[in-house]
JSON list of C-alpha atoms in Angstrom, two decimals:
[
{"chain": "A", "resi": 1, "resn": "MET", "atom": "CA", "xyz": [0.00, 0.43, 0.03]},
{"chain": "A", "resi": 2, "resn": "ASP", "atom": "CA", "xyz": [0.96, 3.67, -1.48]},
{"chain": "A", "resi": 3, "resn": "ASN", "atom": "CA", "xyz": [3.10, 4.89, 2.26]},
{"chain": "A", "resi": 4, "resn": "GLN", "atom": "CA", "xyz": [1.83, 8.17, 1.58]},
{"chain": "A", "resi": 5, "resn": "ILE", "atom": "CA", "xyz": [-1.78, 7.31, 2.03]},
{"chain": "A", "resi": 6, "resn": "MET", "atom": "CA", "xyz": [-0.45, 5.30, 5.43]},
{"chain": "A", "resi": 7, "resn": "LEU", "atom": "CA", "xyz": [0.57, 8.17, 6.70]},
{"chain": "A", "resi": 8, "resn": "PRO", "atom": "CA", "xyz": [-1.24, 9.26, 9.09]},
{"chain": "A", "resi": 9, "resn": "TYR", "atom": "CA", "xyz": [-1.26, 6.44, 11.18]},
{"chain": "A", "resi": 10, "resn": "TYR", "atom": "CA", "xyz": [2.60, 5.15, 11.58]},
{"chain": "A", "resi": 11, "resn": "THR", "atom": "CA", "xyz": [2.56, 9.16, 13.34]},
{"chain": "A", "resi": 12, "resn": "ALA", "atom": "CA", "xyz": [-0.46, 9.40, 15.14]},
{"chain": "A", "resi": 13, "resn": "GLN", "atom": "CA", "xyz": [0.39, 6.07, 17.66]},
{"chain": "A", "resi": 14, "resn": "ASN", "atom": "CA", "xyz": [-0.19, 7.33, 20.99]},
{"chain": "A", "resi": 15, "resn": "SER", "atom": "CA", "xyz": [-2.80, 9.97, 20.22]},
{"chain": "A", "resi": 16, "resn": "PRO", "atom": "CA", "xyz": [-6.49, 10.81, 22.22]},
{"chain": "A", "resi": 17, "resn": "ALA", "atom": "CA", "xyz": [-7.57, 11.91, 18.36]},
{"chain": "A", "resi": 18, "resn": "MET", "atom": "CA", "xyz": [-5.98, 8.72, 16.66]},
{"chain": "A", "resi": 19, "resn": "GLY", "atom": "CA", "xyz": [-9.15, 7.40, 14.94]},
{"chain": "A", "resi": 20, "resn": "MET", "atom": "CA", "xyz": [-9.87, 10.64, 13.17]},
{"chain": "A", "resi": 21, "resn": "PHE", "atom": "CA", "xyz": [-6.23, 10.31, 11.79]},
{"chain": "A", "resi": 22, "resn": "ASN", "atom": "CA", "xyz": [-6.57, 6.89, 11.29]},
{"chain": "A", "resi": 23, "resn": "THR", "atom": "CA", "xyz": [-7.55, 8.45, 7.25]},
{"chain": "A", "resi": 24, "resn": "SER", "atom": "CA", "xyz": [-6.59, 8.53, 3.38]},
{"chain": "A", "resi": 25, "resn": "MET", "atom": "CA", "xyz": [-4.94, 11.75, 2.90]},
{"chain": "A", "resi": 26, "resn": "GLY", "atom": "CA", "xyz": [-7.39, 14.22, 1.49]},
{"chain": "A", "resi": 27, "resn": "LYS", "atom": "CA", "xyz": [-6.74, 16.51, -1.17]},
{"chain": "A", "resi": 28, "resn": "LEU", "atom": "CA", "xyz": [-4.80, 19.57, 1.08]},
{"chain": "A", "resi": 29, "resn": "GLN", "atom": "CA", "xyz": [-2.73, 16.93, 3.24]},
{"chain": "A", "resi": 30, "resn": "GLN", "atom": "CA", "xyz": [-1.75, 15.22, -0.16]},
{"chain": "A", "resi": 31, "resn": "GLN", "atom": "CA", "xyz": [-1.17, 18.57, -1.05]},
{"chain": "A", "resi": 32, "resn": "LEU", "atom": "CA", "xyz": [1.30, 19.73, 1.89]},
{"chain": "A", "resi": 33, "resn": "TYR", "atom": "CA", "xyz": [2.85, 16.72, 0.90]},
{"chain": "A", "resi": 34, "resn": "LYS", "atom": "CA", "xyz": [4.15, 18.02, -1.53]},
{"chain": "A", "resi": 35, "resn": "GLY", "atom": "CA", "xyz": [6.29, 20.50, 0.12]},
{"chain": "A", "resi": 36, "resn": "GLU", "atom": "CA", "xyz": [5.38, 23.62, -0.08]},
{"chain": "A", "resi": 37, "resn": "TYR", "atom": "CA", "xyz": [4.72, 23.28, 3.91]},
{"chain": "A", "resi": 38, "resn": "ALA", "atom": "CA", "xyz": [7.72, 21.15, 5.31]},
{"chain": "A", "resi": 39, "resn": "LEU", "atom": "CA", "xyz": [5.98, 21.66, 8.38]},
{"chain": "A", "resi": 40, "resn": "PHE", "atom": "CA", "xyz": [3.18, 19.96, 7.69]},
{"chain": "A", "resi": 41, "resn": "ARG", "atom": "CA", "xyz": [4.42, 17.35, 4.65]},
{"chain": "A", "resi": 42, "resn": "TYR", "atom": "CA", "xyz": [4.65, 14.60, 7.50]},
{"chain": "A", "resi": 43, "resn": "ALA", "atom": "CA", "xyz": [2.58, 15.97, 9.87]},
{"chain": "A", "resi": 44, "resn": "PRO", "atom": "CA", "xyz": [-0.59, 13.44, 10.86]},
{"chain": "A", "resi": 45, "resn": "MET", "atom": "CA", "xyz": [-3.43, 15.21, 9.23]},
{"chain": "A", "resi": 46, "resn": "PHE", "atom": "CA", "xyz": [-8.10, 15.34, 10.02]},
{"chain": "A", "resi": 47, "resn": "GLU", "atom": "CA", "xyz": [-9.29, 17.25, 6.76]},
{"chain": "A", "resi": 48, "resn": "SER", "atom": "CA", "xyz": [-12.94, 17.82, 6.15]},
{"chain": "A", "resi": 49, "resn": "ASP", "atom": "CA", "xyz": [-14.40, 20.19, 2.77]},
{"chain": "A", "resi": 50, "resn": "PHE", "atom": "CA", "xyz": [-17.15, 22.66, 4.54]},
{"chain": "A", "resi": 51, "resn": "ILE", "atom": "CA", "xyz": [-19.39, 25.67, 3.25]},
{"chain": "A", "resi": 52, "resn": "GLN", "atom": "CA", "xyz": [-19.58, 29.03, 5.29]},
{"chain": "A", "resi": 53, "resn": "ILE", "atom": "CA", "xyz": [-23.03, 29.36, 6.25]},
{"chain": "A", "resi": 54, "resn": "SER", "atom": "CA", "xyz": [-24.97, 32.41, 8.54]},
{"chain": "A", "resi": 55, "resn": "LYS", "atom": "CA", "xyz": [-25.61, 31.63, 12.11]},
{"chain": "A", "resi": 56, "resn": "ARG", "atom": "CA", "xyz": [-29.24, 30.79, 10.89]},
{"chain": "A", "resi": 57, "resn": "GLY", "atom": "CA", "xyz": [-27.59, 27.78, 8.70]},
{"chain": "A", "resi": 58, "resn": "GLU", "atom": "CA", "xyz": [-28.07, 29.74, 5.62]},
{"chain": "A", "resi": 59, "resn": "LEU", "atom": "CA", "xyz": [-25.82, 29.82, 2.52]},
{"chain": "A", "resi": 60, "resn": "ILE", "atom": "CA", "xyz": [-22.72, 33.00, 1.79]},
{"chain": "A", "resi": 61, "resn": "ASP", "atom": "CA", "xyz": [-22.78, 33.58, -1.45]},
{"chain": "A", "resi": 62, "resn": "VAL", "atom": "CA", "xyz": [-21.19, 35.33, -3.68]},
{"chain": "A", "resi": 63, "resn": "HIS", "atom": "CA", "xyz": [-22.21, 36.78, -6.60]},
{"chain": "A", "resi": 64, "resn": "ASN", "atom": "CA", "xyz": [-23.84, 32.59, -6.34]},
{"chain": "A", "resi": 65, "resn": "HIS", "atom": "CA", "xyz": [-20.50, 31.35, -5.87]},
{"chain": "A", "resi": 66, "resn": "ALA", "atom": "CA", "xyz": [-21.34, 29.33, -2.74]},
{"chain": "A", "resi": 67, "resn": "ARG", "atom": "CA", "xyz": [-17.20, 30.19, 0.14]},
{"chain": "A", "resi": 68, "resn": "MET", "atom": "CA", "xyz": [-16.53, 26.89, 0.11]},
{"chain": "A", "resi": 69, "resn": "VAL", "atom": "CA", "xyz": [-13.61, 25.69, 2.51]},
{"chain": "A", "resi": 70, "resn": "THR", "atom": "CA", "xyz": [-10.96, 22.95, 3.56]},
{"chain": "A", "resi": 71, "resn": "MET", "atom": "CA", "xyz": [-10.54, 22.62, 7.44]},
{"chain": "A", "resi": 72, "resn": "GLY", "atom": "CA", "xyz": [-7.87, 20.41, 8.28]},
{"chain": "A", "resi": 73, "resn": "VAL", "atom": "CA", "xyz": [-6.32, 20.03, 12.14]},
{"chain": "A", "resi": 74, "resn": "VAL", "atom": "CA", "xyz": [-2.13, 18.91, 12.31]},
{"chain": "A", "resi": 75, "resn": "ARG", "atom": "CA", "xyz": [-0.26, 17.76, 14.59]},
{"chain": "A", "resi": 76, "resn": "THR", "atom": "CA", "xyz": [2.87, 19.13, 14.52]},
{"chain": "A", "resi": 77, "resn": "SER", "atom": "CA", "xyz": [4.93, 17.44, 15.64]},
{"chain": "A", "resi": 78, "resn": "PRO", "atom": "CA", "xyz": [5.51, 13.56, 17.51]},
{"chain": "A", "resi": 79, "resn": "CYS", "atom": "CA", "xyz": [5.43, 14.57, 21.08]},
{"chain": "A", "resi": 80, "resn": "LEU", "atom": "CA", "xyz": [1.88, 15.98, 21.46]},
{"chain": "A", "resi": 81, "resn": "THR", "atom": "CA", "xyz": [-1.07, 14.54, 21.89]},
{"chain": "A", "resi": 82, "resn": "LEU", "atom": "CA", "xyz": [-3.18, 16.61, 20.80]},
{"chain": "A", "resi": 83, "resn": "PRO", "atom": "CA", "xyz": [-3.62, 18.07, 17.04]},
{"chain": "A", "resi": 84, "resn": "ASP", "atom": "CA", "xyz": [-2.34, 22.11, 17.95]},
{"chain": "A", "resi": 85, "resn": "VAL", "atom": "CA", "xyz": [-2.89, 23.71, 14.33]},
{"chain": "A", "resi": 86, "resn": "MET", "atom": "CA", "xyz": [-5.39, 24.29, 12.17]},
{"chain": "A", "resi": 87, "resn": "LEU", "atom": "CA", "xyz": [-5.87, 24.81, 8.42]},
{"chain": "A", "resi": 88, "resn": "LEU", "atom": "CA", "xyz": [-7.78, 26.33, 6.05]},
{"chain": "A", "resi": 89, "resn": "ALA", "atom": "CA", "xyz": [-8.10, 26.06, 2.68]},
{"chain": "A", "resi": 90, "resn": "ARG", "atom": "CA", "xyz": [-10.21, 27.20, -0.39]},
{"chain": "A", "resi": 91, "resn": "PRO", "atom": "CA", "xyz": [-10.23, 25.82, -4.05]},
{"chain": "A", "resi": 92, "resn": "ALA", "atom": "CA", "xyz": [-7.73, 27.81, -6.36]},
{"chain": "A", "resi": 93, "resn": "ALA", "atom": "CA", "xyz": [-10.85, 28.14, -8.41]},
{"chain": "A", "resi": 94, "resn": "ILE", "atom": "CA", "xyz": [-14.11, 29.35, -6.95]},
{"chain": "A", "resi": 95, "resn": "CYS", "atom": "CA", "xyz": [-17.42, 27.32, -6.77]},
{"chain": "A", "resi": 96, "resn": "ASN", "atom": "CA", "xyz": [-20.64, 28.34, -8.03]},
{"chain": "A", "resi": 97, "resn": "ASP", "atom": "CA", "xyz": [-21.98, 24.86, -7.41]},
{"chain": "A", "resi": 98, "resn": "TYR", "atom": "CA", "xyz": [-24.62, 24.71, -4.60]},
{"chain": "A", "resi": 99, "resn": "ALA", "atom": "CA", "xyz": [-25.54, 21.22, -4.78]},
{"chain": "A", "resi": 100, "resn": "LEU", "atom": "CA", "xyz": [-21.45, 20.38, -4.81]},
{"chain": "A", "resi": 101, "resn": "CYS", "atom": "CA", "xyz": [-21.78, 20.18, -0.46]},
{"chain": "A", "resi": 102, "resn": "GLY", "atom": "CA", "xyz": [-25.25, 18.85, -0.26]},
{"chain": "A", "resi": 103, "resn": "PHE", "atom": "CA", "xyz": [-27.01, 21.99, 0.66]},
{"chain": "A", "resi": 104, "resn": "ALA", "atom": "CA", "xyz": [-30.13, 21.55, -0.69]},
{"chain": "A", "resi": 105, "resn": "THR", "atom": "CA", "xyz": [-29.34, 17.29, -1.54]},
{"chain": "A", "resi": 106, "resn": "GLN", "atom": "CA", "xyz": [-26.93, 16.75, 1.22]},
{"chain": "A", "resi": 107, "resn": "GLU", "atom": "CA", "xyz": [-25.89, 14.46, -1.37]},
{"chain": "A", "resi": 108, "resn": "ARG", "atom": "CA", "xyz": [-21.84, 15.53, -3.39]},
{"chain": "A", "resi": 109, "resn": "ALA", "atom": "CA", "xyz": [-21.88, 15.92, -6.36]},
{"chain": "A", "resi": 110, "resn": "LYS", "atom": "CA", "xyz": [-18.59, 14.02, -8.32]},
{"chain": "A", "resi": 111, "resn": "LYS", "atom": "CA", "xyz": [-15.81, 16.63, -9.39]},
{"chain": "A", "resi": 112, "resn": "PRO", "atom": "CA", "xyz": [-12.20, 16.97, -10.82]},
{"chain": "A", "resi": 113, "resn": "THR", "atom": "CA", "xyz": [-9.26, 16.88, -7.82]},
{"chain": "A", "resi": 114, "resn": "GLU", "atom": "CA", "xyz": [-8.69, 21.17, -7.74]},
{"chain": "A", "resi": 115, "resn": "THR", "atom": "CA", "xyz": [-5.63, 22.97, -6.42]},
{"chain": "A", "resi": 116, "resn": "LEU", "atom": "CA", "xyz": [-6.09, 24.32, -3.22]},
{"chain": "A", "resi": 117, "resn": "GLU", "atom": "CA", "xyz": [-4.83, 27.82, -1.90]},
{"chain": "A", "resi": 118, "resn": "LEU", "atom": "CA", "xyz": [-4.16, 27.79, 1.92]},
{"chain": "A", "resi": 119, "resn": "THR", "atom": "CA", "xyz": [-5.34, 30.46, 3.35]},
{"chain": "A", "resi": 120, "resn": "ARG", "atom": "CA", "xyz": [-5.03, 30.64, 7.11]},
{"chain": "A", "resi": 121, "resn": "LEU", "atom": "CA", "xyz": [-3.06, 29.23, 10.11]},
{"chain": "A", "resi": 122, "resn": "LEU", "atom": "CA", "xyz": [-4.18, 29.21, 13.41]},
{"chain": "A", "resi": 123, "resn": "PRO", "atom": "CA", "xyz": [-2.74, 27.35, 16.75]},
{"chain": "A", "resi": 124, "resn": "LEU", "atom": "CA", "xyz": [-5.50, 25.67, 17.74]},
{"chain": "A", "resi": 125, "resn": "LYS", "atom": "CA", "xyz": [-5.57, 27.54, 21.49]},
{"chain": "A", "resi": 126, "resn": "PHE", "atom": "CA", "xyz": [-6.48, 30.77, 19.63]},
{"chain": "A", "resi": 127, "resn": "VAL", "atom": "CA", "xyz": [-9.88, 28.46, 18.48]},
{"chain": "A", "resi": 128, "resn": "LYS", "atom": "CA", "xyz": [-12.72, 27.24, 20.17]},
{"chain": "A", "resi": 129, "resn": "ILE", "atom": "CA", "xyz": [-14.94, 25.20, 17.96]},
{"chain": "A", "resi": 130, "resn": "THR", "atom": "CA", "xyz": [-17.94, 24.75, 19.86]},
{"chain": "A", "resi": 131, "resn": "ILE", "atom": "CA", "xyz": [-21.08, 22.86, 17.97]},
{"chain": "A", "resi": 132, "resn": "HIS", "atom": "CA", "xyz": [-23.84, 25.37, 16.20]},
{"chain": "A", "resi": 133, "resn": "ASN", "atom": "CA", "xyz": [-26.48, 22.13, 14.91]},
{"chain": "A", "resi": 134, "resn": "SER", "atom": "CA", "xyz": [-25.49, 19.14, 15.54]},
{"chain": "A", "resi": 135, "resn": "HIS", "atom": "CA", "xyz": [-28.62, 17.01, 13.18]},
{"chain": "A", "resi": 136, "resn": "LYS", "atom": "CA", "xyz": [-26.92, 20.12, 10.28]},
{"chain": "A", "resi": 137, "resn": "GLN", "atom": "CA", "xyz": [-23.52, 19.29, 10.76]},
{"chain": "A", "resi": 138, "resn": "GLN", "atom": "CA", "xyz": [-23.03, 22.71, 11.71]},
{"chain": "A", "resi": 139, "resn": "LEU", "atom": "CA", "xyz": [-19.47, 24.47, 13.76]},
{"chain": "A", "resi": 140, "resn": "HIS", "atom": "CA", "xyz": [-19.07, 27.77, 15.04]},
{"chain": "A", "resi": 141, "resn": "LEU", "atom": "CA", "xyz": [-15.74, 28.57, 15.05]},
{"chain": "A", "resi": 142, "resn": "ARG", "atom": "CA", "xyz": [-15.14, 31.50, 17.32]},
{"chain": "A", "resi": 143, "resn": "LEU", "atom": "CA", "xyz": [-11.26, 32.42, 17.05]},
{"chain": "A", "resi": 144, "resn": "ALA", "atom": "CA", "xyz": [-9.64, 35.05, 20.20]},
{"chain": "A", "resi": 145, "resn": "THR", "atom": "CA", "xyz": [-9.89, 38.13, 18.62]},
{"chain": "A", "resi": 146, "resn": "GLY", "atom": "CA", "xyz": [-13.67, 37.32, 18.79]},
{"chain": "A", "resi": 147, "resn": "ARG", "atom": "CA", "xyz": [-14.41, 36.33, 15.61]},
{"chain": "A", "resi": 148, "resn": "ALA", "atom": "CA", "xyz": [-17.32, 34.30, 14.74]},
{"chain": "A", "resi": 149, "resn": "PHE", "atom": "CA", "xyz": [-17.28, 31.89, 11.78]},
{"chain": "A", "resi": 150, "resn": "TYR", "atom": "CA", "xyz": [-19.71, 29.38, 10.76]},
{"chain": "A", "resi": 151, "resn": "LEU", "atom": "CA", "xyz": [-19.31, 25.95, 8.76]},
{"chain": "A", "resi": 152, "resn": "GLN", "atom": "CA", "xyz": [-21.43, 23.19, 7.75]},
{"chain": "A", "resi": 153, "resn": "LEU", "atom": "CA", "xyz": [-19.75, 20.14, 6.78]},
{"chain": "A", "resi": 154, "resn": "CYS", "atom": "CA", "xyz": [-19.83, 18.50, 2.54]},
{"chain": "A", "resi": 155, "resn": "PRO", "atom": "CA", "xyz": [-19.27, 14.65, 4.12]},
{"chain": "A", "resi": 156, "resn": "PRO", "atom": "CA", "xyz": [-18.52, 13.24, 0.70]},
{"chain": "A", "resi": 157, "resn": "SER", "atom": "CA", "xyz": [-21.16, 10.63, -0.39]},
{"chain": "A", "resi": 158, "resn": "ASP", "atom": "CA", "xyz": [-19.32, 7.82, 0.59]},
{"chain": "A", "resi": 159, "resn": "THR", "atom": "CA", "xyz": [-18.32, 8.02, 4.31]},
{"chain": "A", "resi": 160, "resn": "ARG", "atom": "CA", "xyz": [-20.34, 7.80, 7.36]},
{"chain": "A", "resi": 161, "resn": "ASP", "atom": "CA", "xyz": [-20.40, 9.36, 10.28]},
{"chain": "A", "resi": 162, "resn": "LEU", "atom": "CA", "xyz": [-17.19, 12.27, 9.26]},
{"chain": "A", "resi": 163, "resn": "PHE", "atom": "CA", "xyz": [-19.02, 14.59, 11.62]},
{"chain": "A", "resi": 164, "resn": "ALA", "atom": "CA", "xyz": [-18.94, 12.12, 14.65]},
{"chain": "A", "resi": 165, "resn": "HIS", "atom": "CA", "xyz": [-15.32, 12.81, 14.53]},
{"chain": "A", "resi": 166, "resn": "TRP", "atom": "CA", "xyz": [-15.74, 16.67, 14.59]},
{"chain": "A", "resi": 167, "resn": "GLU", "atom": "CA", "xyz": [-18.05, 16.55, 17.25]},
{"chain": "A", "resi": 168, "resn": "TYR", "atom": "CA", "xyz": [-15.50, 14.53, 19.47]},
{"chain": "A", "resi": 169, "resn": "LEU", "atom": "CA", "xyz": [-12.40, 16.70, 18.78]},
{"chain": "A", "resi": 170, "resn": "VAL", "atom": "CA", "xyz": [-14.98, 19.60, 19.76]},
{"chain": "A", "resi": 171, "resn": "TYR", "atom": "CA", "xyz": [-14.62, 17.78, 23.44]},
{"chain": "A", "resi": 172, "resn": "ILE", "atom": "CA", "xyz": [-11.05, 16.77, 23.43]},
{"chain": "A", "resi": 173, "resn": "LEU", "atom": "CA", "xyz": [-10.14, 20.54, 22.71]},
{"chain": "A", "resi": 174, "resn": "ARG", "atom": "CA", "xyz": [-12.34, 22.36, 24.83]},
{"chain": "A", "resi": 175, "resn": "PRO", "atom": "CA", "xyz": [-10.05, 21.94, 28.59]},
{"chain": "A", "resi": 176, "resn": "GLN", "atom": "CA", "xyz": [-6.92, 23.36, 26.12]},
{"chain": "A", "resi": 177, "resn": "VAL", "atom": "CA", "xyz": [-8.92, 26.00, 25.05]},
{"chain": "A", "resi": 178, "resn": "GLU", "atom": "CA", "xyz": [-10.78, 27.37, 28.13]},
{"chain": "A", "resi": 179, "resn": "ALA", "atom": "CA", "xyz": [-7.36, 26.87, 29.78]},
{"chain": "A", "resi": 180, "resn": "TYR", "atom": "CA", "xyz": [-5.95, 29.43, 27.64]},
{"chain": "A", "resi": 181, "resn": "SER", "atom": "CA", "xyz": [-8.14, 31.66, 27.26]},
{"chain": "A", "resi": 182, "resn": "ARG", "atom": "CA", "xyz": [-8.28, 32.14, 31.84]},
{"chain": "A", "resi": 183, "resn": "THR", "atom": "CA", "xyz": [-4.74, 32.71, 31.30]},
{"chain": "A", "resi": 184, "resn": "GLN", "atom": "CA", "xyz": [-3.74, 34.82, 27.87]},
{"chain": "A", "resi": 185, "resn": "VAL", "atom": "CA", "xyz": [-3.64, 37.98, 26.31]},
{"chain": "A", "resi": 186, "resn": "ILE", "atom": "CA", "xyz": [-6.06, 38.31, 22.84]},
{"chain": "A", "resi": 187, "resn": "PRO", "atom": "CA", "xyz": [-3.10, 37.53, 20.35]},
{"chain": "A", "resi": 188, "resn": "THR", "atom": "CA", "xyz": [-2.37, 39.87, 17.61]},
{"chain": "A", "resi": 189, "resn": "GLY", "atom": "CA", "xyz": [-0.60, 37.68, 15.20]},
{"chain": "A", "resi": 190, "resn": "ASP", "atom": "CA", "xyz": [0.87, 34.50, 14.96]},
{"chain": "A", "resi": 191, "resn": "LYS", "atom": "CA", "xyz": [-1.10, 33.61, 11.99]},
{"chain": "A", "resi": 192, "resn": "LEU", "atom": "CA", "xyz": [-0.54, 33.77, 7.87]},
{"chain": "A", "resi": 193, "resn": "ASP", "atom": "CA", "xyz": [-3.99, 35.54, 8.00]},
{"chain": "A", "resi": 194, "resn": "ILE", "atom": "CA", "xyz": [-5.38, 35.65, 4.49]},
{"chain": "A", "resi": 195, "resn": "HIS", "atom": "CA", "xyz": [-9.10, 36.10, 4.84]},
{"chain": "A", "resi": 196, "resn": "VAL", "atom": "CA", "xyz": [-10.77, 32.27, 4.10]},
{"chain": "A", "resi": 197, "resn": "PHE", "atom": "CA", "xyz": [-13.95, 34.14, 5.23]},
{"chain": "A", "resi": 198, "resn": "GLU", "atom": "CA", "xyz": [-16.36, 36.67, 5.69]},
{"chain": "A", "resi": 199, "resn": "GLU", "atom": "CA", "xyz": [-17.75, 37.62, 8.98]},
{"chain": "A", "resi": 200, "resn": "GLU", "atom": "CA", "xyz": [-21.74, 37.82, 8.73]},
{"chain": "A", "resi": 201, "resn": "ASP", "atom": "CA", "xyz": [-21.83, 41.25, 9.69]},
{"chain": "A", "resi": 202, "resn": "LYS", "atom": "CA", "xyz": [-20.05, 42.40, 6.77]},
{"chain": "A", "resi": 203, "resn": "SER", "atom": "CA", "xyz": [-21.48, 42.48, 2.90]},
{"chain": "A", "resi": 204, "resn": "PRO", "atom": "CA", "xyz": [-22.18, 39.28, 1.63]},
{"chain": "A", "resi": 205, "resn": "GLU", "atom": "CA", "xyz": [-20.20, 41.26, -1.99]},
{"chain": "A", "resi": 206, "resn": "LEU", "atom": "CA", "xyz": [-16.54, 41.25, -0.29]},
{"chain": "A", "resi": 207, "resn": "SER", "atom": "CA", "xyz": [-14.91, 39.51, -1.40]},
{"chain": "A", "resi": 208, "resn": "PHE", "atom": "CA", "xyz": [-11.53, 36.55, -0.20]}
]
């Protein structure tokens, strides 16, 4: 079997999040494996595709283009037992097919492999992830700066219980995030800050 496909299994043996890392490489990890960012080339990663929504669960779009996001969590050192970095990426070409994420049908259409653009790198201690709506597979992300975003999972049609891994991630990261928020000031940097999200209170006419 291809060593690339099995890489997450062999590098996440001692992690409580081992189950989510024991998966085949996603498109973001495959892209990073090529060596653009050396820190993440061999790091175990769990990733999924999402679509950005409003707090009310409505699709956020710009000129009828759905706002697609690939979100991954990474464990950058074998000494760590929990993932410590969140990566956010977007398709290099804008997606304009709402059904692509199953927003209406909950069944994802097939499409050619696309190149991703890495847009944010965030230490997970600066991000609070909560479940916004479990039934609709929606997450709420709040950064240490106070900015908040909402995402709905776009699972592949042949994948079951993918959202359960994200629910477990929320559970295991909560003590770490809460402990950090009680002892630290709000960070002003320490991230690759190329905007992939639109804040809900901003006009959707603003571009990425």
